[in-house]
Structures are given as structure tokens and as C-alpha cells.
Tab-separated table of C-alpha atoms and ligand atoms in Angstrom:
chain	number	residue	atom	x	y	z
U	1128	MET	CA	243.239	0.000	237.840
U	1129	ALA	CA	240.793	1.149	235.149
U	1130	VAL	CA	238.203	3.829	235.867
U	1131	ASN	CA	234.825	3.933	234.112
U	1132	ILE	CA	231.928	6.348	233.924
U	1133	CYS	CA	228.877	4.327	234.989
U	1134	GLY	CA	226.198	7.023	235.159
U	1135	THR	CA	225.458	10.605	234.119
U	1136	GLY	CA	222.893	13.244	235.029
U	1137	SER	CA	222.142	16.896	234.471
U	1138	TYR	CA	219.852	19.682	235.577
U	1139	ILE	CA	218.873	22.617	233.388
U	1140	PRO	CA	216.782	25.494	234.794
U	1141	ALA	CA	213.383	25.779	233.092
U	1142	HIS	CA	213.565	29.564	232.707
U	1143	ILE	CA	214.654	30.451	229.157
U	1144	VAL	CA	216.187	33.745	228.066
U	1145	ASP	CA	216.493	34.019	224.282
U	1146	ASN	CA	218.621	36.367	222.201
U	1147	ASN	CA	215.727	38.787	221.692
U	1148	ASP	CA	215.323	39.081	225.466
U	1149	ILE	CA	219.023	40.033	225.719
U	1150	ALA	CA	218.635	42.561	222.904
U	1151	LYS	CA	216.257	44.436	225.208
U	1152	LEU	CA	219.086	44.849	227.748
U	1153	VAL	CA	222.132	45.682	225.592
U	1154	ASP	CA	222.905	46.846	222.045
U	1155	THR	CA	222.904	43.475	220.278
U	1156	ASN	CA	220.609	41.330	218.153
U	1157	ASP	CA	219.629	37.718	217.543
U	1158	GLU	CA	221.437	37.500	214.203
U	1159	TRP	CA	224.791	38.724	215.627
U	1160	ILE	CA	224.666	36.359	218.609
U	1161	ARG	CA	223.736	33.331	216.456
U	1162	GLU	CA	226.401	34.063	213.857
U	1163	ARG	CA	229.241	34.914	216.241
U	1164	THR	CA	228.535	32.323	218.958
U	1165	GLY	CA	225.936	29.758	217.803
U	1166	ILE	CA	223.759	30.578	220.828
U	1167	VAL	CA	219.998	30.887	220.315
U	1168	ARG	CA	218.795	30.763	223.907
U	1169	ARG	CA	220.110	29.957	227.360
U	1170	HIS	CA	218.595	28.752	230.645
U	1171	ILE	CA	218.886	30.974	233.698
U	1172	VAL	CA	218.240	30.165	237.351
U	1173	ASP	CA	214.892	31.222	238.734
U	1174	GLY	CA	215.040	30.151	242.346
U	1175	GLU	CA	217.635	27.406	241.799
U	1176	THR	CA	221.160	27.734	243.190
U	1177	THR	CA	224.498	26.233	242.172
U	1178	VAL	CA	224.088	23.743	245.037
U	1179	SER	CA	220.458	22.841	244.296
U	1180	MET	CA	221.280	22.227	240.610
U	1181	ALA	CA	224.346	20.176	241.585
U	1182	CYS	CA	222.194	18.047	243.919
U	1183	GLU	CA	219.633	17.339	241.223
U	1184	ALA	CA	222.256	16.519	238.582
U	1185	GLY	CA	223.979	14.231	241.120
U	1186	ARG	CA	220.688	12.547	242.050
U	1187	ARG	CA	219.991	11.844	238.360
U	1188	ALA	CA	223.509	10.461	237.828
U	1189	LEU	CA	223.067	8.112	240.808
U	1190	LYS	CA	219.768	6.906	239.352
U	1191	ASP	CA	221.385	6.350	235.964
U	1192	ALA	CA	224.229	4.383	237.572
U	1193	GLY	CA	221.779	2.399	239.700
U	1194	ILE	CA	223.732	3.007	242.910
U	1195	SER	CA	222.862	4.601	246.235
U	1196	ALA	CA	224.341	7.827	247.612
U	1197	GLU	CA	225.936	5.851	250.464
U	1198	GLU	CA	228.230	4.146	247.957
U	1199	ILE	CA	229.977	7.406	247.022
U	1200	ASP	CA	233.459	7.695	248.530
U	1201	LEU	CA	234.491	10.935	246.818
U	1202	LEU	CA	232.328	13.918	245.836
U	1203	VAL	CA	233.902	16.765	243.868
U	1204	VAL	CA	232.000	19.851	242.730
U	1205	SER	CA	233.626	21.988	240.073
U	1206	THR	CA	232.291	25.537	240.241
U	1207	ILE	CA	233.226	29.206	240.227
U	1208	SER	CA	229.736	30.342	241.128
U	1209	SER	CA	228.719	28.616	244.308
U	1210	ASN	CA	226.018	30.337	246.312
U	1211	ILE	CA	227.870	29.283	249.447
U	1212	ILE	CA	231.539	29.678	250.389
U	1213	LEU	CA	231.575	27.818	253.683
U	1214	PRO	CA	230.973	24.952	253.803
U	1215	CYS	CA	232.048	24.004	250.295
U	1216	ALA	CA	229.340	23.241	247.726
U	1217	ALA	CA	230.356	19.564	247.716
U	1218	CYS	CA	229.529	19.221	251.433
U	1219	GLU	CA	226.149	20.825	250.816
U	1220	VAL	CA	225.548	18.340	248.001
U	1221	GLN	CA	226.622	15.528	250.323
U	1222	LYS	CA	223.962	16.682	252.776
U	1223	GLY	CA	221.344	17.003	250.018
U	1224	LEU	CA	221.985	13.529	248.647
U	1225	GLY	CA	222.749	11.716	251.899
U	1226	ALA	CA	226.186	10.695	250.614
U	1227	LEU	CA	227.252	9.921	254.181
U	1228	HIS	CA	230.574	8.258	253.411
U	1229	ALA	CA	231.896	10.700	250.820
U	1230	THR	CA	234.974	12.884	251.147
U	1231	CYS	CA	233.897	16.220	249.705
U	1232	PHE	CA	235.667	19.221	248.220
U	1233	ASP	CA	235.227	21.873	245.538
U	1234	LEU	CA	237.480	22.479	242.590
U	1235	SER	CA	237.839	25.915	240.996
U	1236	ALA	CA	239.235	25.990	237.462
U	1237	ALA	CA	236.379	27.618	235.527
U	1238	CYS	CA	235.658	26.109	232.121
U	1239	THR	CA	238.446	23.507	232.460
U	1240	GLY	CA	237.085	22.499	235.870
U	1241	PHE	CA	235.084	19.440	234.913
U	1242	VAL	CA	238.003	17.859	233.032
U	1243	LEU	CA	240.231	18.494	236.066
U	1244	ALA	CA	237.551	17.042	238.369
U	1245	TYR	CA	237.460	13.963	236.154
U	1246	ASN	CA	241.270	13.663	236.278
U	1247	THR	CA	241.343	14.169	240.052
U	1248	ALA	CA	238.684	11.561	240.750
U	1249	ALA	CA	240.180	9.136	238.224
U	1250	ALA	CA	243.600	9.428	239.896
U	1251	TYR	CA	242.140	8.725	243.363
U	1252	LEU	CA	240.215	5.743	242.002
U	1253	ALA	CA	243.102	4.371	239.938
U	1254	GLY	CA	245.321	4.667	243.023
U	1255	GLY	CA	242.939	2.502	245.009
U	1256	ILE	CA	242.155	5.266	247.516
U	1257	TYR	CA	238.441	5.402	246.692
U	1258	ARG	CA	236.163	3.125	244.698
U	1259	THR	CA	233.230	5.331	243.625
U	1260	ALA	CA	233.211	9.057	242.855
U	1261	LEU	CA	230.548	11.595	241.980
U	1262	ILE	CA	231.866	14.555	240.005
U	1263	ILE	CA	229.678	17.546	239.239
U	1264	GLY	CA	230.067	20.768	237.259
U	1265	SER	CA	227.497	23.316	238.399
U	1266	GLU	CA	227.316	27.023	237.594
U	1267	SER	CA	224.931	29.921	238.045
U	1268	LEU	CA	226.967	32.398	236.009
U	1269	SER	CA	223.974	34.691	235.546
U	1270	ASN	CA	224.700	35.929	239.084
U	1271	LEU	CA	228.254	36.923	238.108
U	1272	ILE	CA	227.457	38.710	234.860
U	1273	ASN	CA	227.197	42.426	234.301
U	1274	TRP	CA	223.969	42.466	232.300
U	1275	LYS	CA	225.050	45.775	230.729
U	1276	ASP	CA	228.193	44.209	229.200
U	1277	ARG	CA	227.337	42.769	225.780
U	1278	GLY	CA	230.729	41.047	225.576
U	1279	THR	CA	229.751	38.595	228.325
U	1280	CYS	CA	225.984	38.651	228.945
U	1281	ILE	CA	225.222	37.135	225.540
U	1282	LEU	CA	227.452	34.159	226.305
U	1283	PHE	CA	227.257	32.812	229.839
U	1284	ALA	CA	224.416	30.836	231.438
U	1285	ASP	CA	223.409	28.335	234.117
U	1286	GLY	CA	223.102	24.566	234.593
U	1287	ALA	CA	224.697	21.459	236.094
U	1288	GLY	CA	225.993	18.105	234.904
U	1289	ALA	CA	227.323	15.078	236.782
U	1290	ALA	CA	229.035	11.734	236.295
U	1291	ILE	CA	229.646	8.701	238.497
U	1292	LEU	CA	233.099	7.144	238.212
U	1293	ARG	CA	233.914	3.645	239.384
U	1294	ALA	CA	237.199	1.838	239.807
U	1295	ASP	CA	237.170	-1.378	237.830
U	1296	ASP	CA	239.676	-4.098	238.699
U	1297	GLN	CA	238.274	-6.747	236.323
U	1298	LYS	CA	240.935	-8.393	234.172
U	1299	ASP	CA	239.280	-7.421	230.864
U	1300	SER	CA	238.500	-3.846	231.897
U	1301	PRO	CA	239.674	-1.111	229.520
U	1302	LYS	CA	242.996	0.563	230.193
U	1303	SER	CA	243.399	3.907	231.924
U	1304	TYR	CA	244.797	6.837	230.021
U	1305	LEU	CA	246.996	9.739	231.075
U	1306	PRO	CA	245.508	13.234	230.827
U	1307	VAL	CA	247.250	16.365	229.529
U	1308	THR	CA	246.767	19.570	231.524
U	1309	HIS	CA	248.172	23.095	231.202
U	1310	SER	CA	247.903	26.442	232.984
U	1311	ASP	CA	249.232	29.907	232.179
U	1312	GLY	CA	248.658	32.328	235.037
U	1313	GLU	CA	250.499	35.089	233.156
U	1314	ARG	CA	247.444	35.445	230.926
U	1315	GLY	CA	244.883	35.396	233.725
U	1316	CYS	CA	243.651	38.928	233.046
U	1317	ALA	CA	241.954	37.741	229.827
U	1318	LEU	CA	239.059	36.386	231.874
U	1319	LEU	CA	238.701	37.877	235.290
U	1320	LEU	CA	236.284	38.117	238.175
U	1321	LYS	CA	237.588	39.894	241.251
U	1322	SER	CA	236.533	38.575	244.584
U	1323	ARG	CA	233.679	40.489	246.076
U	1324	HIS	CA	235.449	39.918	249.354
U	1325	ASP	CA	238.931	41.233	248.589
U	1326	ARG	CA	238.431	44.481	250.449
U	1327	ASN	CA	238.735	44.767	254.151
U	1328	PHE	CA	235.811	46.885	255.216
U	1329	LEU	CA	236.898	47.293	258.827
U	1330	SER	CA	238.342	50.792	258.499
U	1331	ALA	CA	235.331	52.018	256.482
U	1332	ALA	CA	232.962	50.539	259.012
U	1333	SER	CA	234.939	52.001	261.926
U	1334	SER	CA	234.703	55.510	260.454
U	1335	GLN	CA	230.999	55.077	259.646
U	1336	GLN	CA	231.598	55.417	255.852
U	1337	ASP	CA	229.110	54.059	253.325
U	1338	VAL	CA	230.504	51.017	251.541
U	1339	ASP	CA	229.888	50.178	247.867
U	1340	TYR	CA	229.786	46.400	247.903
U	1341	GLU	CA	228.813	46.022	244.248
U	1342	GLY	CA	231.245	47.915	242.051
U	1343	GLU	CA	231.156	47.108	238.318
U	1344	GLU	CA	234.555	45.419	238.490
U	1345	TYR	CA	233.040	42.729	240.687
U	1346	PHE	CA	231.432	41.080	237.652
U	1347	MET	CA	233.000	38.866	235.031
U	1348	GLN	CA	235.309	40.712	232.649
U	1349	MET	CA	236.570	39.087	229.462
U	1350	ASP	CA	238.866	39.968	226.608
U	1351	GLY	CA	236.791	37.823	224.242
U	1352	LYS	CA	239.179	38.069	221.308
U	1353	ALA	CA	242.201	37.014	223.398
U	1354	VAL	CA	240.352	34.019	224.865
U	1355	PHE	CA	239.049	33.068	221.418
U	1356	GLN	CA	242.533	33.148	219.874
U	1357	PHE	CA	243.972	31.151	222.772
U	1358	ALA	CA	241.224	28.520	222.475
U	1359	VAL	CA	241.437	27.925	218.726
U	1360	LYS	CA	245.194	27.360	219.035
U	1361	LYS	CA	245.412	25.386	222.275
U	1362	VAL	CA	242.427	23.038	221.962
U	1363	PRO	CA	243.672	21.144	218.861
U	1364	GLU	CA	247.188	21.158	220.361
U	1365	VAL	CA	246.120	19.578	223.658
U	1366	ILE	CA	244.006	16.980	221.840
U	1367	ARG	CA	247.011	15.975	219.746
U	1368	GLU	CA	249.131	15.848	222.919
U	1369	VAL	CA	246.751	13.517	224.749
U	1370	LEU	CA	246.591	11.189	221.743
U	1371	GLU	CA	250.359	11.092	221.439
U	1372	LYS	CA	250.901	10.604	225.170
U	1373	ASN	CA	248.642	7.541	225.142
U	1374	GLN	CA	249.737	6.202	221.747
U	1375	VAL	CA	246.164	6.371	220.429
U	1376	GLN	CA	245.470	7.268	216.781
U	1377	GLN	CA	243.134	10.188	216.117
U	1378	GLU	CA	240.889	8.034	213.891
U	1379	GLU	CA	240.164	5.786	216.902
U	1380	ILE	CA	238.248	8.624	218.591
U	1381	SER	CA	234.464	8.478	218.149
U	1382	TRP	CA	233.562	11.733	219.897
U	1383	PHE	CA	235.334	14.954	220.833
U	1384	LEU	CA	233.437	16.650	223.679
U	1385	LEU	CA	234.676	20.212	223.850
U	1386	HIS	CA	233.702	22.862	226.366
U	1387	GLN	CA	230.769	24.697	224.779
U	1388	ALA	CA	232.165	28.238	224.698
U	1389	ASN	CA	231.446	29.313	221.147
U	1390	ARG	CA	230.340	27.324	218.079
U	1391	ARG	CA	233.161	28.875	216.035
U	1392	ILE	CA	235.791	27.580	218.485
U	1393	VAL	CA	234.451	24.026	218.146
U	1394	GLU	CA	234.264	24.319	214.343
U	1395	SER	CA	237.807	25.667	214.209
U	1396	ALA	CA	239.119	22.781	216.352
U	1397	ALA	CA	237.413	20.233	214.084
U	1398	LYS	CA	238.896	21.895	211.017
U	1399	ARG	CA	242.409	22.114	212.440
U	1400	LEU	CA	242.274	18.445	213.423
U	1401	GLY	CA	240.896	17.503	209.982
U	1402	GLU	CA	237.869	15.793	211.533
U	1403	PRO	CA	234.207	15.977	210.457
U	1404	ILE	CA	232.184	18.384	212.588
U	1405	GLU	CA	229.702	15.536	213.307
U	1406	LYS	CA	232.272	14.081	215.716
U	1407	PHE	CA	232.096	17.305	217.772
U	1408	PRO	CA	228.605	17.299	219.311
U	1409	MET	CA	227.259	20.704	220.329
U	1410	ASN	CA	224.393	22.013	222.433
U	1411	ILE	CA	225.531	25.620	222.844
U	1412	GLN	CA	222.536	26.758	220.785
U	1413	GLU	CA	220.247	25.716	223.655
U	1414	TYR	CA	222.329	26.307	226.784
U	1415	GLY	CA	224.949	28.977	226.027
U	1416	ASN	CA	228.284	28.739	227.812
U	1417	THR	CA	227.804	27.090	231.231
U	1418	SER	CA	231.531	26.935	232.086
U	1419	SER	CA	232.363	23.759	234.033
U	1420	ALA	CA	228.837	22.395	233.537
U	1421	SER	CA	228.989	22.349	229.741
U	1422	ILE	CA	230.921	19.094	229.198
U	1423	PRO	CA	228.918	16.968	231.688
U	1424	ILE	CA	225.604	18.350	230.358
U	1425	LEU	CA	226.710	17.366	226.849
U	1426	LEU	CA	227.902	13.967	228.046
U	1427	ASP	CA	224.574	13.306	229.758
U	1428	GLU	CA	222.582	14.355	226.693
U	1429	MET	CA	224.607	12.027	224.478
U	1430	ASN	CA	224.272	9.206	226.989
U	1431	LYS	CA	220.503	9.607	227.281
U	1432	LYS	CA	220.121	9.804	223.495
U	1433	GLY	CA	222.012	6.502	223.154
U	1434	MET	CA	224.814	8.091	221.116
U	1435	LEU	CA	227.564	6.550	223.268
U	1436	LYS	CA	228.332	2.877	222.568
U	1437	PRO	CA	230.494	0.549	224.649
U	1438	GLY	CA	234.049	0.503	223.370
U	1439	GLN	CA	233.938	3.985	221.873
U	1440	LYS	CA	236.812	6.298	222.717
U	1441	LEU	CA	235.971	9.845	223.836
U	1442	ILE	CA	238.078	12.941	224.340
U	1443	LEU	CA	236.970	15.592	226.835
U	1444	ALA	CA	238.637	18.983	226.281
U	1445	GLY	CA	238.204	22.045	228.494
U	1446	PHE	CA	239.680	25.539	228.251
U	1447	GLY	CA	239.132	28.925	229.831
U	1448	ALA	CA	240.021	31.251	232.677
U	1449	GLY	CA	243.416	30.901	234.262
U	1450	LEU	CA	244.248	30.485	231.509
U	1451	THR	CA	243.827	26.719	231.744
U	1452	TRP	CA	243.330	23.954	229.204
U	1453	ALA	CA	243.235	20.171	229.387
U	1454	ALA	CA	242.214	17.022	227.551
U	1455	SER	CA	241.359	13.539	228.812
U	1456	LEU	CA	240.791	10.308	226.972
U	1457	LEU	CA	238.377	7.596	228.071
U	1458	ASP	CA	236.695	4.415	226.895
U	1459	TRP	CA	232.924	4.399	227.182
U	1460	VAL	CA	231.655	1.279	228.938
U	1461	GLU	CA	228.277	2.140	230.498
B	739	UT7	O1	234.241	29.776	228.399
B	739	UT7	C1	235.426	30.413	228.719
B	739	UT7	C2	236.139	30.834	227.559
B	739	UT7	N1	235.454	31.909	226.866
B	739	UT7	C3	235.458	31.894	225.548
B	739	UT7	O2	235.919	30.970	224.958
B	739	UT7	C4	234.922	33.116	224.821
B	739	UT7	C5	235.772	33.399	223.621
B	739	UT7	N2	235.386	34.594	222.898
B	739	UT7	C6	234.257	34.671	222.131
B	739	UT7	O3	233.443	33.762	222.108
B	739	UT7	C7	234.072	35.879	221.257
B	739	UT7	O4	235.244	36.658	221.311
B	739	UT7	C8	232.845	36.760	221.609
B	739	UT7	C9	231.559	36.025	221.264
B	739	UT7	C10	232.841	37.146	223.058
B	739	UT7	C11	232.885	38.033	220.772
B	739	UT7	O5	232.887	37.680	219.392
B	739	UT7	P1	233.964	38.319	218.393
B	739	UT7	O6	233.708	37.760	217.072
B	739	UT7	O7	235.325	38.091	218.992
B	739	UT7	O8	233.550	39.828	218.416
B	739	UT7	P2	234.497	41.099	218.600
B	739	UT7	O9	234.693	41.367	220.039
B	739	UT7	O10	235.699	40.969	217.707
B	739	UT7	O11	233.599	42.236	217.972
B	739	UT7	C12	233.284	42.281	216.564
B	739	UT7	C13	232.318	43.430	216.324
B	739	UT7	C14	232.767	44.745	216.971
B	739	UT7	O12	232.295	45.797	216.156
B	739	UT7	P3	233.261	46.532	215.106
B	739	UT7	O13	234.390	47.073	215.929
B	739	UT7	O14	233.700	45.477	214.154
B	739	UT7	O15	232.384	47.589	214.495
B	739	UT7	C15	232.048	44.773	218.292
B	739	UT7	O16	231.838	46.076	218.779
B	739	UT7	O17	231.054	43.128	216.930
B	739	UT7	C16	230.733	44.128	217.908
B	739	UT7	N3	230.127	43.413	219.029
B	739	UT7	C17	228.803	43.173	219.096
B	739	UT7	N4	227.787	43.489	218.286
B	739	UT7	C18	226.559	43.056	218.639
B	739	UT7	C19	230.739	42.864	220.110
B	739	UT7	N5	229.827	42.248	220.883
B	739	UT7	C20	228.632	42.427	220.277
B	739	UT7	C21	227.333	42.009	220.594
B	739	UT7	N6	226.327	42.354	219.735
B	739	UT7	N7	227.042	41.297	221.694
């Protein structure tokens, strides 16, 4: 059974932090950040949460698809930055939207998360288990950043994006494609955030000791160079793999939607694939790196601008912590 995206939505916090604002916090400057990353400003939560942004992005995707929340059978939220652990963010979104009939769970795979959420939902739908899915990438990374670390605070930001997927059993519906996914846990230390809950405080509490709940290591830590080198190699590779696996020619692809991690990574992927940069839309200049929200925010922007035409083939490619990387191919039908 084919699976189509029939609606998109996004939510971006209104509060803007530009490069000059960051230069007041750490030893950096606007010119360095623009040149090395492509980022000019980013949007940071100011009262919003990962769940509230996910709800709004989901609500907008439902409106775009012209369906009601009750029609959703599956609701997946991809996030590493939920403001709530129990229940999962997806159940909170279910409550917020009134998606009474949805099966809900979260998916944690950082910047590859939205592509894996897409694959997961598509597999359930193609298998006939569910008919309609809402997938959301939502992150408030500003809560996980050490704002004294210039290697990360210049890069990461907040926002949410969503898509509605529908199973389509019409005879003339486009075919389904197989995704390509990879993980390499051996290299996990390149991008790390220890759990703030990995210490058992019972003995400290029993002996009346003071407990430091907020050590520096409990913020995101990144070996930027290592992640950069991994990304510029693996992203073109996984795109070639997904094309080969599905017997699709590269020139048939209209748009390559890459995780917005760094402008230079996207430019390098375009170059290595021998494609014009115009086929690699970017919005990192406005939003920074929003991890699993970056691809659905980009998708929604392109959709709303009318850039996506029925029959066009798209590749979604995510990469990041894990390390993980993945690419999926789809036909646009909305
Ligand atoms: O989304 C998940 C995946 N994450 C990524 O894909 C991130 C991948 N990595 C990157 O985007 C880049 O590695 C960064 C943007 C994080 C860093 O850029 P870079 O070009 O790799 O910089 P670098 O770490 O090699 O540093 C180059 C120079 C160094 O100075 P020297 O040794 O050449 O004198 C750094 O000390 O730039 C200096 N530097 C800075 N200067 C001003 C490093 N960070 C900054 C900064 N402002 N924020």
C-alpha cells in the first residue's frame, strides 16, 4: 500500500536570538557564526515547551490536511528534549489535540529522528495496521545547552514541525519506497548528553549531603569536527544508497531535504552528489539547528510556499547523535 503526506504544519517560537546576542555570552562573533554555519539568528522558547510546540505544529498539519484529530490512528513525537518524561510527549499531544483514537509513543534518535518517525509510521500504514498518522519533530534544545560553550550554543535552537501520513490503496497511487537507515553506537561520544537522572541520590539524601543536580556534564557536549566529518561523508553515501535500493535515478529527484545542521554540510553534500545547490533548500539562517524538527519545518515551509508539486520526488536525509543517519524517498502528492 502506498503512503502519502497529506498535510504539514510547524511552530516557531517568536523570540529571536541573533548572533550578536550570543556574542554577548561567549567569545564569538556574527561573522564567524555566519561563515562557519550559515546561521544568522535562531528562535528560542519563551514560555513554550516541547509539548506545546508539538501540539501547535500538529494542529496546523491537521488543518492543512483538512482532517480531524479523531481520524489519527498513530501519533509519533520525535524528540530528545521533552519537558515531560512520563507520560510520553506523544500522549500529551494526544490530549492537547483530542486525538482520541491514536496510539501514541515517542521516538528518540536526535537529528535523524524525524526520518525514522516517517519510516516507522510509513511501515505501520503500508502494513495496513493504521490508516492515518501524525508525526512530529519537536525540540527545545535551548534548555539542554551550556550557554558558556561556544561549540554548541551558537548552533542549536527550538521549534517543531509535523506531517500527516495517509495510507492510500487507490490503484493509481504512487509506489512506496524502501528507506536506508544506519547507526554506529561506537561513535556515540561525538555528541553526548548524559541523563540528568543517571545518579541515584538515595545515599546522598540518606546522609543529608547537598546534591549538585546541575553539573556541567549534564548539558550537550559535541565534538563538532568529528560530527562534521561524519556528516559530509555519510550523507551523500546514504542518498546514493536509497536511490540504488529503489532503482531511482538521481536526476529524478526534485528536492533533497537535509537536516539543517550546518550550511557547509549541505553545500558539501550537494557538491559530492554533483547536484545544484538550489535543489537543497535551506532555512538554517533563520532557525539554526533544531535537531529532529529541522526537516519537518523545512518541508512545511516549502509546502506553504507552493514549492512542492504533485509527482515530484523528494529525499529526506537525517544525521546526528548516535551516531545515526538515514534517507527516505517519497513522491509528493498533496
Ligand atoms: O545536528 C547534529 C549534528 N551536528 C552537526 O552536524 C554539527 C557539525 N559540526 C559543525 O557544524 C562545526 O564543527 C561547528 C560549527 C560546531 C564548528 O565549526 P568548525 O569549522 O568545525 O570549527 P572548529 O571547531 O574547527 O574551530 C575552528 C576555529 C578554532 O580556532 P583555531 O584553533 O583555528 O585558532 C576554534 O577555536 O574557530 C574557533 N572557534 C570559534 N571561534 C569563534 C570554534 N568555535 C568558535 C565560535 N566562535 N563559536
